[in-house]
XYZ file of C-alpha atoms in Angstrom:
661
model
C 0.000 0.000 0.000
C 1.234 3.457 -0.913
C 1.735 6.209 1.660
C -0.041 9.092 -0.059
C -0.040 12.786 0.751
C -2.901 14.962 -0.525
C -2.363 18.712 -0.951
C -5.271 21.040 -1.742
C -4.516 24.451 -3.232
C -6.714 27.480 -2.669
C -5.307 29.169 -5.793
C -5.890 32.434 -3.975
C -9.666 32.706 -4.263
C -9.894 30.992 -7.663
C -10.638 27.657 -5.993
C -11.360 28.526 -2.359
C -14.210 30.920 -3.251
C -16.266 28.053 -4.685
C -14.763 24.878 -3.196
C -14.642 24.161 0.535
C -10.953 23.220 0.569
C -11.006 22.297 4.275
C -13.747 19.752 3.641
C -11.813 18.260 0.704
C -8.710 17.924 2.923
C -10.733 16.181 5.628
C -12.346 13.813 3.128
C -8.936 12.851 1.768
C -7.925 11.293 5.083
C -10.694 8.718 4.651
C -9.245 7.392 1.409
C -7.112 4.202 1.375
C -3.384 4.881 1.475
C -3.689 8.553 2.476
C -1.555 9.338 5.533
C -1.332 13.106 5.196
C -3.648 15.859 3.979
C -3.270 19.638 3.992
C -4.565 22.749 2.251
C -2.563 25.871 1.422
C -3.303 29.201 -0.232
C -0.735 28.854 -3.028
C 0.652 25.324 -3.387
C 2.751 26.289 -6.413
C 4.613 28.931 -4.397
C 7.978 28.244 -2.793
C 6.293 27.960 0.627
C 3.713 25.558 -0.739
C 6.357 23.351 -2.311
C 8.306 23.397 0.960
C 5.169 22.212 2.769
C 5.058 19.263 0.375
C 8.768 18.476 0.814
C 8.516 18.562 4.611
C 5.537 16.203 4.565
C 7.371 13.768 2.272
C 10.293 13.574 4.713
C 8.267 13.481 7.924
C 5.561 11.051 6.803
C 7.640 8.917 4.434
C 5.289 9.579 1.543
C 5.571 7.433 -1.599
C 2.851 9.095 -3.658
C 1.454 12.615 -4.046
C -1.941 13.994 -5.072
C -2.240 17.734 -5.658
C -5.745 19.179 -6.016
C -5.154 22.398 -7.894
C -5.332 23.887 -11.380
C -4.821 22.127 -14.713
C -1.780 19.818 -14.918
C -0.791 21.838 -17.987
C 0.043 24.674 -15.607
C 1.995 23.166 -12.717
C 2.328 19.399 -13.070
C 6.033 19.845 -13.875
C 6.436 22.116 -10.818
C 5.042 19.544 -8.389
C 6.860 16.647 -10.028
C 10.193 18.439 -9.599
C 9.413 19.183 -5.935
C 8.626 15.491 -5.297
C 11.663 14.316 -7.247
C 13.944 16.522 -5.137
C 12.849 14.453 -2.113
C 13.448 11.089 -3.746
C 9.942 10.339 -5.025
C 9.616 9.214 -8.631
C 8.019 12.177 -10.494
C 5.430 9.875 -12.077
C 4.058 9.058 -8.623
C 2.510 12.564 -8.604
C -1.081 13.026 -9.803
C -2.996 16.269 -10.330
C -6.733 16.571 -9.615
C -7.944 19.602 -11.565
C -10.415 21.224 -9.177
C -10.078 24.734 -10.634
C -11.121 24.357 -14.299
C -13.311 21.320 -13.543
C -14.953 22.629 -10.368
C -14.591 26.212 -9.196
C -14.590 27.829 -12.642
C -17.704 26.061 -13.915
C -19.855 25.750 -10.791
C -21.471 28.493 -8.731
C -22.907 26.339 -5.964
C -20.309 25.657 -3.224
C -21.870 22.368 -2.167
C -21.945 21.039 -5.724
C -18.382 22.190 -6.485
C -17.066 20.716 -3.218
C -18.686 17.346 -3.841
C -17.166 17.202 -7.306
C -13.743 18.223 -5.974
C -13.881 15.362 -3.450
C -14.731 12.912 -6.244
C -11.805 14.140 -8.376
C -9.479 13.892 -5.388
C -10.719 10.337 -4.752
C -10.044 9.257 -8.366
C -6.504 10.645 -8.229
C -5.836 8.763 -4.977
C -7.148 5.548 -6.543
C -4.773 5.978 -9.452
C -1.738 6.728 -7.259
C -2.384 3.519 -5.317
C -1.735 1.631 -8.562
C 1.038 3.874 -9.906
C 4.489 2.479 -10.558
C 7.780 4.311 -10.806
C 8.570 5.133 -14.434
C 11.917 6.016 -15.960
C 12.083 8.384 -18.909
C 14.340 7.458 -21.805
C 16.150 9.815 -24.167
C 16.162 10.481 -27.908
C 18.562 12.319 -30.186
C 17.810 15.741 -31.663
C 18.247 16.444 -35.386
C 19.933 19.841 -35.654
C 17.782 21.164 -38.489
C 14.488 23.080 -38.625
C 11.643 23.124 -41.141
C 9.659 26.310 -41.769
C 6.360 25.780 -43.604
C 5.552 29.061 -45.341
C 7.791 31.744 -46.805
C 5.992 34.967 -45.897
C 7.483 37.556 -43.558
C 6.762 35.268 -40.565
C 8.528 32.273 -42.091
C 11.443 34.385 -43.330
C 12.000 36.009 -39.930
C 11.837 32.675 -38.098
C 14.288 31.116 -40.548
C 16.730 34.022 -40.298
C 16.736 33.933 -36.494
C 17.249 30.161 -36.391
C 20.041 30.394 -38.975
C 21.627 33.234 -36.992
C 21.944 30.822 -34.073
C 23.924 28.477 -36.314
C 21.305 25.882 -37.257
C 20.269 24.806 -40.738
C 16.757 25.723 -41.872
C 14.603 24.732 -44.823
C 11.821 27.071 -45.968
C 9.055 25.343 -47.924
C 6.885 27.820 -49.833
C 4.015 26.745 -52.103
C 4.291 29.878 -54.292
C 7.080 30.328 -56.859
C 8.674 32.991 -54.639
C 8.939 33.782 -50.956
C 7.510 37.046 -49.609
C 3.872 36.138 -49.023
C 1.161 38.779 -48.724
C 3.557 41.480 -47.528
C 5.164 41.466 -50.989
C 1.833 42.659 -52.422
C 1.567 45.674 -50.128
C 2.515 49.210 -51.106
C 2.986 50.983 -47.757
C 2.808 49.794 -44.145
C 1.119 51.482 -41.210
C 1.665 53.438 -39.013
C 4.925 54.757 -40.493
C 3.852 54.603 -44.158
C 7.213 53.219 -45.222
C 7.573 51.089 -48.334
C 6.697 47.423 -47.777
C 9.112 46.256 -50.474
C 11.931 48.310 -48.935
C 11.487 46.398 -45.681
C 10.750 42.971 -47.087
C 13.138 42.691 -50.044
C 16.339 42.859 -47.944
C 14.910 40.106 -45.718
C 14.148 37.957 -48.769
C 17.624 38.481 -50.202
C 19.212 37.801 -46.817
C 17.323 34.507 -46.520
C 18.353 33.459 -50.023
C 22.028 34.308 -49.463
C 22.310 32.743 -45.994
C 24.321 29.540 -46.247
C 22.288 27.977 -43.428
C 18.940 28.482 -45.212
C 17.640 26.335 -48.055
C 14.574 27.653 -49.900
C 12.198 25.178 -51.526
C 9.902 27.481 -53.513
C 6.950 26.157 -55.521
C 6.989 23.201 -53.136
C 4.706 21.596 -50.578
C 5.191 19.368 -47.558
C 3.506 16.091 -48.495
C 3.831 14.242 -45.190
C 5.463 14.467 -41.771
C 6.264 11.499 -39.560
C 8.130 11.113 -36.313
C 8.180 13.115 -33.116
C 9.818 16.091 -31.431
C 13.534 16.175 -32.193
C 13.218 13.605 -34.961
C 10.655 14.459 -37.653
C 10.884 13.108 -41.186
C 9.258 15.303 -43.836
C 8.544 14.461 -47.452
C 8.686 17.569 -49.640
C 7.159 17.734 -53.120
C 9.146 20.098 -55.307
C 6.783 20.830 -58.180
C 8.069 21.093 -61.738
C 8.722 24.664 -62.903
C 9.631 23.405 -66.385
C 12.610 25.705 -65.968
C 16.018 24.527 -64.747
C 16.679 26.687 -61.704
C 20.410 26.013 -61.945
C 20.508 27.516 -65.462
C 17.840 30.250 -65.360
C 19.293 33.740 -64.913
C 15.952 35.523 -64.430
C 16.587 37.743 -67.464
C 12.891 37.692 -68.415
C 13.458 37.240 -72.166
C 11.186 34.192 -72.217
C 8.338 36.201 -70.688
C 8.696 38.848 -73.393
C 8.537 36.306 -76.244
C 5.621 34.267 -74.863
C 2.519 34.756 -77.074
C 0.044 33.477 -74.427
C -0.831 36.537 -72.320
C -4.405 36.070 -71.149
C -3.901 34.440 -67.735
C -5.018 36.552 -64.729
C -1.993 37.753 -62.771
C -2.219 36.224 -59.281
C 0.278 38.652 -57.806
C -1.820 41.633 -58.923
C -4.973 39.894 -57.630
C -6.218 39.249 -61.184
C -6.336 42.958 -62.100
C -4.176 42.418 -65.190
C -2.848 39.435 -67.123
C 0.485 37.669 -67.383
C 2.203 35.390 -69.866
C 2.242 31.598 -69.590
C 5.923 31.747 -68.663
C 6.454 34.407 -66.043
C 8.431 35.779 -63.101
C 5.950 36.654 -60.291
C 7.359 40.149 -59.614
C 10.558 42.110 -60.074
C 12.004 41.412 -56.603
C 11.021 37.722 -56.573
C 13.288 35.378 -54.597
C 14.326 33.113 -56.156
C 14.118 35.177 -59.344
C 13.345 32.313 -61.665
C 10.870 31.932 -64.501
C 8.074 29.394 -64.194
C 5.783 27.943 -66.853
C 2.051 27.604 -66.228
C 1.138 24.381 -68.088
C -2.590 25.283 -68.069
C -1.856 28.391 -70.166
C 1.225 27.308 -72.173
C 0.550 26.659 -75.878
C 3.286 24.013 -75.978
C 1.501 21.922 -73.329
C -1.879 22.490 -74.967
C -1.007 21.924 -78.614
C 2.556 20.594 -78.695
C 3.543 23.620 -80.772
C 5.029 27.080 -79.981
C 8.185 26.662 -77.885
C 9.232 30.290 -78.435
C 10.507 30.553 -74.864
C 12.735 27.514 -75.342
C 14.167 28.813 -78.638
C 14.866 32.274 -77.237
C 16.401 31.188 -73.911
C 20.156 31.716 -74.256
C 20.758 29.807 -71.011
C 18.865 26.732 -72.324
C 16.923 26.657 -69.069
C 13.489 25.696 -70.464
C 12.788 22.016 -69.733
C 9.327 20.940 -70.910
C 9.967 17.375 -69.730
C 10.783 18.340 -66.141
C 9.017 16.204 -63.491
C 8.007 16.764 -59.872
C 10.790 15.930 -57.433
C 10.385 14.390 -53.977
C 12.816 15.095 -51.150
C 12.960 13.455 -47.722
C 14.692 15.289 -44.904
C 14.927 14.936 -41.130
C 14.175 17.849 -38.795
C 14.317 18.449 -35.072
C 11.620 21.146 -35.027
C 8.905 22.548 -37.306
C 7.648 26.130 -37.564
C 4.203 26.651 -39.090
C 3.950 29.981 -40.917
C 1.226 29.253 -43.459
C -0.156 32.788 -43.373
C -3.559 34.039 -44.498
C -5.744 35.088 -47.387
C -8.773 37.333 -47.760
C -12.172 35.656 -47.826
C -14.009 35.018 -51.080
C -16.926 37.365 -51.698
C -19.220 34.994 -53.587
C -21.769 35.110 -50.744
C -21.722 38.895 -50.374
C -23.835 39.842 -53.394
C -25.144 43.009 -51.715
C -21.839 44.734 -52.442
C -21.838 43.898 -56.155
C -18.224 42.730 -56.125
C -18.677 40.035 -58.773
C -20.898 42.236 -60.945
C -18.992 45.510 -61.049
C -15.233 45.932 -61.641
C -15.250 49.201 -59.699
C -16.028 47.359 -56.460
C -12.650 46.092 -55.307
C -10.999 44.711 -52.171
C -8.392 46.520 -50.097
C -5.660 44.151 -51.294
C -6.592 44.954 -54.894
C -6.349 48.652 -54.012
C -2.827 47.970 -52.690
C -1.843 46.709 -56.130
C -3.505 49.670 -57.883
C -1.524 52.099 -55.718
C 1.781 50.245 -56.078
C 4.314 51.568 -58.592
C 4.845 48.002 -59.810
C 1.109 47.356 -60.033
C -1.165 47.062 -63.068
C -1.545 50.861 -63.446
C 2.002 51.848 -62.513
C 0.866 53.310 -59.200
C -1.756 55.628 -60.701
C -5.143 55.232 -59.020
C -7.573 54.487 -61.871
C -11.027 52.939 -61.983
C -10.747 49.389 -63.334
C -13.784 49.853 -65.595
C -12.750 52.918 -67.651
C -9.233 53.742 -66.389
C -10.417 57.162 -65.154
C -9.367 58.784 -61.909
C -12.078 58.252 -59.232
C -13.314 61.438 -57.561
C -15.438 59.783 -54.863
C -14.289 56.683 -53.027
C -16.256 54.773 -50.385
C -14.601 52.286 -48.030
C -16.746 49.619 -46.377
C -15.351 48.133 -43.172
C -15.870 44.689 -41.625
C -16.940 42.925 -44.817
C -17.202 39.347 -43.590
C -15.799 40.173 -40.138
C -17.710 40.219 -36.832
C -20.866 38.850 -38.442
C -23.466 36.285 -37.480
C -24.333 34.889 -40.920
C -22.853 31.540 -42.014
C -20.690 33.339 -44.588
C -19.307 35.762 -41.978
C -16.339 35.308 -39.684
C -17.241 35.851 -36.012
C -13.882 37.429 -35.172
C -12.381 40.866 -35.805
C -9.703 40.729 -38.513
C -7.709 43.304 -36.524
C -5.790 45.017 -39.349
C -8.672 46.425 -41.431
C -9.278 49.684 -39.542
C -5.624 50.601 -39.773
C -5.060 49.765 -43.424
C -8.253 51.628 -44.390
C -6.945 54.707 -42.557
C -3.656 54.210 -44.404
C -5.384 53.994 -47.796
C -7.504 57.056 -47.033
C -4.472 59.151 -46.101
C -2.430 58.052 -49.110
C -5.289 58.805 -51.509
C -6.024 62.221 -49.996
C -2.341 63.132 -49.995
C -1.752 62.131 -53.621
C -5.179 63.192 -54.939
C -6.450 66.071 -52.751
C -9.527 66.518 -54.976
C -10.791 63.025 -54.091
C -13.563 62.649 -51.518
C -13.093 59.665 -49.193
C -15.871 58.219 -47.030
C -15.486 55.292 -44.619
C -18.428 53.263 -43.290
C -17.471 51.527 -40.053
C -19.033 49.536 -37.216
C -16.337 50.416 -34.660
C -12.861 51.825 -35.192
C -10.375 49.490 -33.515
C -6.816 50.764 -33.286
C -5.098 48.847 -30.455
C -1.428 49.453 -31.025
C 1.446 51.855 -30.494
C 0.637 55.157 -32.264
C -2.332 53.490 -33.989
C -5.081 55.735 -32.629
C -3.023 58.819 -33.447
C -2.666 57.469 -36.980
C -6.436 57.110 -37.367
C -7.007 60.596 -35.914
C -4.640 62.027 -38.545
C -6.835 60.543 -41.278
C -9.879 62.321 -39.810
C -8.396 65.605 -38.609
C -5.496 66.254 -40.973
C -6.683 64.612 -44.188
C -10.428 65.219 -43.829
C -11.594 61.652 -44.309
C -15.339 61.357 -43.606
C -16.023 58.503 -41.180
C -19.670 57.365 -40.894
C -20.648 54.975 -38.104
C -22.992 52.578 -39.843
C -23.215 49.678 -42.223
C -23.689 49.523 -45.961
C -26.786 47.625 -47.020
C -26.315 47.615 -50.765
C -24.122 48.819 -53.625
C -25.765 49.127 -57.060
C -24.754 50.593 -60.411
C -26.731 53.484 -61.886
C -25.663 55.027 -65.219
C -22.017 54.089 -64.804
C -21.918 55.307 -61.212
C -21.987 53.239 -58.040
C -24.696 54.095 -55.538
C -23.959 53.144 -51.948
C -26.935 52.720 -49.613
C -25.958 52.847 -45.964
C -26.963 54.103 -42.545
C -25.560 56.741 -40.218
C -26.215 55.478 -36.705
C -25.014 58.655 -34.997
C -27.348 60.882 -37.037
C -30.041 58.171 -37.114
C -30.627 58.524 -40.842
C -30.195 56.652 -44.086
C -27.305 57.694 -46.337
C -27.068 57.455 -50.121
C -23.706 58.240 -51.719
C -22.734 58.213 -55.394
C -19.241 56.784 -55.714
C -16.721 56.161 -58.460
C -14.954 53.399 -56.559
C -15.993 51.182 -53.628
C -13.300 49.449 -51.571
C -14.236 46.488 -49.360
C -12.159 45.773 -46.247
C -12.598 42.021 -46.410
C -12.044 39.645 -43.513
C -8.873 37.611 -43.415
C -8.835 33.865 -42.816
C -6.147 31.201 -42.485
C -4.578 29.981 -45.704
C -6.574 27.158 -47.294
C -3.712 24.743 -46.561
C -3.958 25.292 -42.777
C -6.377 22.435 -42.130
C -4.391 19.861 -44.121
C -1.115 20.989 -42.529
C -2.659 20.729 -39.056
C -3.866 17.198 -39.827
C -0.439 16.238 -41.138
C 1.299 17.568 -38.010
C -1.404 16.313 -35.612
C -1.608 19.938 -34.452
C -4.768 21.607 -33.145
C -6.894 24.207 -34.930
C -9.933 26.134 -33.739
C -13.350 26.400 -35.400
C -11.996 29.110 -37.720
C -9.008 26.949 -38.785
C -6.462 29.102 -36.958
C -3.764 27.029 -35.258
C -4.265 26.685 -31.504
C -1.416 27.486 -29.135
C -0.480 25.201 -26.234
C -1.416 27.917 -23.720
C -2.704 31.400 -24.651
C -0.636 33.132 -21.955
C 2.320 30.965 -21.010
C 3.034 29.149 -24.298
C 1.664 31.421 -27.041
C 3.993 30.267 -29.848
C 3.958 26.544 -29.132
C 1.531 24.044 -30.570
C 0.132 21.357 -28.254
C 2.122 18.957 -30.463
C 5.682 18.881 -29.115
C 8.255 20.252 -31.532
C 5.731 22.220 -33.627
C 5.788 26.013 -33.233
C 3.506 28.764 -34.561
C 4.549 31.892 -36.390
C 2.386 34.725 -37.704
C -1.222 34.893 -38.841
C -1.636 31.115 -38.996
C -2.411 31.432 -35.266
C -4.723 34.483 -35.492
C -5.055 37.943 -37.088
C -1.914 40.077 -36.639
C -0.231 43.100 -38.166
C 3.343 43.006 -39.471
C 5.190 44.088 -36.266
C 3.248 41.551 -34.197
C 3.896 38.871 -36.804
C 7.634 39.538 -36.815
C 7.736 39.507 -32.999
C 5.971 36.149 -32.858
C 8.213 34.784 -35.611
C 11.296 35.621 -33.557
C 9.680 34.147 -30.432
C 9.013 30.888 -32.286
C 12.623 30.891 -33.504
C 13.893 31.215 -29.905
C 11.833 28.178 -28.912
C 13.247 26.224 -31.862
C 16.815 27.230 -30.993
C 16.239 26.165 -27.387
C 15.109 22.768 -28.637
C 17.871 22.297 -31.203
C 20.553 23.303 -28.712
C 19.946 20.073 -26.809
C 21.760 16.905 -27.843
C 19.108 14.659 -26.338
C 15.504 15.021 -25.226
C 13.805 13.252 -22.347
C 11.131 10.928 -23.705
C 7.686 10.448 -22.253
C 7.803 7.235 -20.165
C 4.024 6.845 -20.424
C 4.287 4.667 -23.513
C 2.434 1.643 -24.799
C 3.601 -1.920 -24.269
C 2.279 -5.291 -25.375
C 1.521 -8.379 -23.278
C 3.078 -11.221 -25.226
C 0.679 -13.751 -23.713
C -2.384 -11.876 -24.983
C -1.208 -10.443 -28.325
C -2.621 -12.294 -31.356
C -0.711 -10.314 -34.021
C -3.854 -8.878 -35.643
C -2.207 -5.511 -36.624
C -5.128 -3.419 -35.290
C -2.802 -1.355 -33.091
C -0.311 -0.780 -35.907
C -3.030 0.598 -38.186
C -4.239 3.243 -35.717
C -0.832 4.414 -34.439
C -0.362 7.991 -35.759
C 3.389 7.949 -35.036
C 4.359 4.652 -36.659
C 5.698 3.403 -33.323
C 4.352 -0.152 -33.619
C 5.883 -2.905 -35.733
C 5.521 -6.683 -35.652
C 8.142 -9.311 -34.910
C 8.203 -13.100 -34.831
C 9.225 -14.248 -31.385
C 9.332 -17.570 -29.535
C 7.154 -17.496 -26.409
C 6.534 -19.990 -23.611
C 2.783 -20.258 -23.096
C 2.156 -22.509 -20.065
C 5.042 -24.803 -20.977
C 4.287 -24.814 -24.689
C 6.949 -23.092 -26.817
C 5.853 -21.595 -30.131
C 6.773 -18.735 -32.504
C 4.160 -15.974 -32.594
C 3.678 -12.731 -34.469
C 3.756 -10.055 -31.749
C 3.398 -6.282 -31.548
C 6.603 -4.417 -30.699
C 6.544 -0.789 -29.525
C 9.410 1.603 -30.267
C 9.343 3.585 -27.012
C 11.430 6.404 -28.493
C 8.742 7.017 -31.109
C 5.613 6.302 -29.031
C 3.956 9.468 -27.696
C 1.546 7.739 -25.315
C -1.661 8.752 -27.104
C -3.338 5.464 -26.162
C -5.040 4.849 -29.527
C -3.572 1.338 -29.700
C -4.963 0.350 -26.301
C -8.473 1.185 -27.462
C -8.106 -0.605 -30.804
C -6.593 -3.834 -29.399
C -9.339 -6.506 -29.408
C -7.467 -8.879 -27.101
C -6.518 -6.321 -24.439
C -2.806 -6.973 -24.995
C -1.857 -3.315 -25.450
C -1.625 -1.207 -22.330
C -0.224 2.224 -21.481
C 2.322 2.748 -18.732
C 1.037 5.278 -16.215
C -2.499 4.931 -17.590
C -3.112 1.205 -17.433
C -6.539 -0.305 -17.833
C -6.472 -1.250 -14.124
C -5.713 2.354 -13.120
C -8.459 3.772 -15.297
C -10.999 1.272 -13.994
C -9.913 2.091 -10.441
C -10.667 5.761 -11.175
C -14.066 4.840 -12.571
C -14.824 2.791 -9.470
C -13.777 5.724 -7.260
C -16.144 8.053 -9.108
C -19.009 5.591 -8.721
C -18.610 5.191 -4.942
C-alpha cells in the first residue's frame, strides 16, 4: 500500500471561493493509502512546495496527489518538488479542481462534492502507480519552416543566426507572401518592399537556409527532435540552376491572357512568367494550363529564345525526404471570397474592389504603374467609399465571427495616401467600430480624420448598385439616425482575413490543433503562445490568429527562440508513459499498428513460452522512443494486450470505481 499525501490548493480565491478546501482535505484522510492531507493558499509557491517536501520527509510519503489547477500549468512544478525528495516524479497526480470545479460551478456544495470525487479518483490511481523512468532520444539539428511569408522568413533568419540549418518550404514560386503585395505599411507609411526585399535576399544568401519554392510538404512522420518530412518540389519546367531571371522568355511568350495572381487578377500575365521584379528566387516558371506548348505541342518560343537553355518541358516533380528536429508553421492568411456577399456587387462591377486589390492599384509596380484608376474605364475616381468589416464580426454563415484586426488601420492608411496624392478626391469610410489597439495606432487614425479630412460614418452599408455608370452606396448613419445614399466612383471592401486554405491539411499532417476558424491553436494562450500542443511544432504569424506586421515579426522571432532552445539540446527526455504489449495476450492482428499515428508499432516473430508450450508468434513491438503515449492502440486492441504505462486499464478502472462510490 502506498503512503499518499494529498495537498489542496486554494489558488488564492480561484478555488477557495467556490470549493470548501477544508472539507476536501478532511475527506482525503478517509481514502485508502492517504496518511497526510493539507490545504494551502498557493501550493505552487515556494512555501507551498516546501510544505510538500517537509511532509514527504516526515511522513515517508511514496505518492502525491495535488488538487489544484490544470496539470498543464503546474504538473512539472510539483513533479520536480517530489523528485527533489526522492519520489519518482510519475508518482505525482494532479486533480484539476479549478477548471473542472470552481470555474464552472457556482454552488459551493456542488463544487465541493465534485472536488472530493476528483481527489478520490486521483488517490485511486496513485495507489496503482508504478515508478517510471524516462528514456532519451537524439535531436536532429535542423528546422523546417512551412511558409515563406514575412513570418517564415524572420523565423528562418533567427534560427540560422543561431547556427542551425533551416529549410523554408513555400508553395508559391517565390517567398515574400502577402507582404510582398503591399505598397505601404502602417503606421509609419514606409515602403513594404523596402522592408521585405532585404529580408528575402538575406534569406536566399544565408548559407544555413535552403529555400524550396513552388513546393509543398507532403507528409510528416516522427516526433519532437526527430521528424521526417517528405517535400514535393513541383516542376517549374525551368532549370533553376541555369535560369538567370533575365525575363526574355516572358517577353517572347505569345500566351498573355492568364489573370496575374500577384496583382490579384487585375491584369494578365504570360504563360511563362516571373511573379514580380524582386522575386526570390528570381526564376521563370511555366504555367502548363496556359502554355501553348503543353496544350497543342507547338510554340516553344521561350525555349528557342532562352540563351541559357533553361526551359525544360519534360521536367518532373521531385520528392525530397529530410529529417528535422523542429517545425515552424507559418502558413499565413488570405482574404475571404466574396461569392456570398452579393449586396456589395463585387462580382458584378469591376469598380467594387478589395483593399488588397487597391494595394496593387496604388503600387508603382502594379497594373496601373501606381496611378489610381477605376478598373472599368481607367479614369481617376473622384469619390471613393470604403466599407469596413466585410465578412468580419458577423453572425451569418458566410461571416467570420472574429475581428480581422488590421482592417481599420489599413483603411486609414489607404484614405491618407489617396487624400495626400489626390487632394480633390472625396473619401468616405463606413465603419461599425474603429479598432486601433497598437502603439501610435489611434493617433494614426485621428490624422486621417483631422489632418486629411476623411469622412467617417458609423454605420453599415446595405447595398451597392450601379446606376448610369456610377456606383450608388446605400448605408446608414447610426449617430445621425438617418439613411445615407452616396454616389461613388470606386468602392473598396475591407474584407475579412482567414487562415490559408492549406492550414487544415497541414494541421492534420502535423497532428496539431486548430480552432473552429481553422487558426492554429497554441499550447497555452498566456504561457506558451507560440507553441503548438504537439511537441516540436511552433507557430509563427497569422496562422495562429489575425496580426499586423510588427506583431507577426515579434511572434516569428519568439518561435525561432523556442526552436533554438530545442535544437541546442543533444538529447531530449522521452515520455515514459508509452504503450507496451503483453506477449501472452497479443494475437498479431495488426489493429494497433493501423491506428498508431506515429508509426511506433511494428511486428516481430518471437518464440514465447505459453504454459510450458513453446511456439513462434507474431507479436506487436513498440518503439518507445517514437511512441507518444496517445493510447489509440490500447483502445483498438481486441485482445486487451496493449496497455499504457502510467495509464493502465487497471488504473483507469480504479478511477471509474472511485467516481461511482
